[in-house]
Amino acid sequence: MFVNRGTGRIVTTNYWIKGISKEELFEEINKDNPNKKRRSKAIKELERRGVKIQWTTKDKESIV
């Protein structure tokens, strides 16, 4: 929320999931402790965009 200087009115900015970049959606999916609702929304949005998600598992001995 911010105040418009010309009119003095409060303007609310909405951040829709369809406006978020693919990189940010992948970051949301790959978080160590993700929020389940946001993670599923990110997966559904990528599927809607036609992005093919290939699942891999992390090695426990891996540094990365």
PDB file of N, CA and C in Angstrom, residues 3-4 6 10 15 18 21 23-24 27-28 32-33 35-36 44 49 55 59 61 63:
ATOM      1  N   VAL A   3       0.542   5.787  -0.775  1.00  0.00           N
ATOM      2  CA  VAL A   3      -0.334   6.928  -0.993  1.00  0.00           C
ATOM      3  C   VAL A   3       0.053   7.590  -2.315  1.00  0.00           C
ATOM      4  N   ASN A   4      -0.921   7.772  -3.191  1.00  0.00           N
ATOM      5  CA  ASN A   4      -0.714   8.458  -4.462  1.00  0.00           C
ATOM      6  C   ASN A   4      -0.543   9.947  -4.175  1.00  0.00           C
ATOM      7  N   GLY A   6      -0.598  12.582  -6.138  1.00  0.00           N
ATOM      8  CA  GLY A   6      -1.487  13.502  -6.837  1.00  0.00           C
ATOM      9  C   GLY A   6      -2.873  13.565  -6.232  1.00  0.00           C
ATOM     10  N   ILE A  10      -5.043   6.087  -1.012  1.00  0.00           N
ATOM     11  CA  ILE A  10      -4.235   4.908  -0.738  1.00  0.00           C
ATOM     12  C   ILE A  10      -4.449   3.907  -1.869  1.00  0.00           C
ATOM     13  N   TYR A  15      -0.271  -8.766  -5.887  1.00  0.00           N
ATOM     14  CA  TYR A  15       0.732  -9.578  -6.537  1.00  0.00           C
ATOM     15  C   TYR A  15       0.082 -10.907  -6.903  1.00  0.00           C
ATOM     16  N   LYS A  18       0.056 -15.233 -11.442  1.00  0.00           N
ATOM     17  CA  LYS A  18       0.327 -15.260 -12.879  1.00  0.00           C
ATOM     18  C   LYS A  18       1.342 -14.207 -13.299  1.00  0.00           C
ATOM     19  N   SER A  21       7.631 -14.455 -11.996  1.00  0.00           N
ATOM     20  CA  SER A  21       8.520 -15.075 -12.974  1.00  0.00           C
ATOM     21  C   SER A  21       8.713 -16.560 -12.674  1.00  0.00           C
ATOM     22  N   GLU A  23      11.498 -18.192 -12.512  1.00  0.00           N
ATOM     23  CA  GLU A  23      12.596 -18.399 -11.573  1.00  0.00           C
ATOM     24  C   GLU A  23      12.106 -18.307 -10.129  1.00  0.00           C
ATOM     25  N   GLU A  24      11.252 -17.335  -9.849  1.00  0.00           N
ATOM     26  CA  GLU A  24      10.717 -17.178  -8.496  1.00  0.00           C
ATOM     27  C   GLU A  24       9.801 -18.341  -8.124  1.00  0.00           C
ATOM     28  N   GLU A  27      12.015 -21.210  -7.245  1.00  0.00           N
ATOM     29  CA  GLU A  27      12.594 -20.983  -5.916  1.00  0.00           C
ATOM     30  C   GLU A  27      11.588 -21.359  -4.829  1.00  0.00           C
ATOM     31  N   GLU A  28      10.321 -21.015  -5.033  1.00  0.00           N
ATOM     32  CA  GLU A  28       9.276 -21.343  -4.062  1.00  0.00           C
ATOM     33  C   GLU A  28       9.106 -22.856  -3.923  1.00  0.00           C
ATOM     34  N   ASP A  32      13.725 -25.183   1.314  1.00  0.00           N
ATOM     35  CA  ASP A  32      13.950 -26.269   2.264  1.00  0.00           C
ATOM     36  C   ASP A  32      12.732 -26.523   3.139  1.00  0.00           C
ATOM     37  N   ASN A  33      12.041 -25.462   3.537  1.00  0.00           N
ATOM     38  CA  ASN A  33      10.860 -25.604   4.390  1.00  0.00           C
ATOM     39  C   ASN A  33       9.704 -24.836   3.731  1.00  0.00           C
ATOM     40  N   ASN A  35       5.965 -23.562   2.278  1.00  0.00           N
ATOM     41  CA  ASN A  35       4.571 -23.475   2.664  1.00  0.00           C
ATOM     42  C   ASN A  35       3.799 -24.344   1.660  1.00  0.00           C
ATOM     43  N   LYS A  36       3.049 -25.330   2.128  1.00  0.00           N
ATOM     44  CA  LYS A  36       2.399 -26.297   1.241  1.00  0.00           C
ATOM     45  C   LYS A  36       1.435 -25.640   0.261  1.00  0.00           C
ATOM     46  N   LYS A  44       1.027 -25.602  -9.842  1.00  0.00           N
ATOM     47  CA  LYS A  44      -0.122 -25.488 -10.741  1.00  0.00           C
ATOM     48  C   LYS A  44       0.066 -24.370 -11.757  1.00  0.00           C
ATOM     49  N   ARG A  49       1.295 -22.783 -17.449  1.00  0.00           N
ATOM     50  CA  ARG A  49       2.144 -22.135 -18.452  1.00  0.00           C
ATOM     51  C   ARG A  49       2.751 -23.129 -19.430  1.00  0.00           C
ATOM     52  N   TRP A  55      11.264 -34.039 -11.712  1.00  0.00           N
ATOM     53  CA  TRP A  55      11.588 -34.171 -10.308  1.00  0.00           C
ATOM     54  C   TRP A  55      12.854 -34.994 -10.136  1.00  0.00           C
ATOM     55  N   ASP A  59      20.924 -35.776  -2.985  1.00  0.00           N
ATOM     56  CA  ASP A  59      21.750 -36.735  -2.250  1.00  0.00           C
ATOM     57  C   ASP A  59      22.040 -36.140  -0.890  1.00  0.00           C
ATOM     58  N   GLU A  61      24.582 -36.751   0.906  1.00  0.00           N
ATOM     59  CA  GLU A  61      26.022 -36.503   1.024  1.00  0.00           C
ATOM     60  C   GLU A  61      26.464 -35.324   0.175  1.00  0.00           C
ATOM     61  N   ILE A  63      27.010 -31.581  -1.237  1.00  0.00           N
ATOM     62  CA  ILE A  63      27.216 -30.268  -0.612  1.00  0.00           C
ATOM     63  C   ILE A  63      26.174 -29.282  -1.130  1.00  0.00           C
TER      64      ILE A  63
END
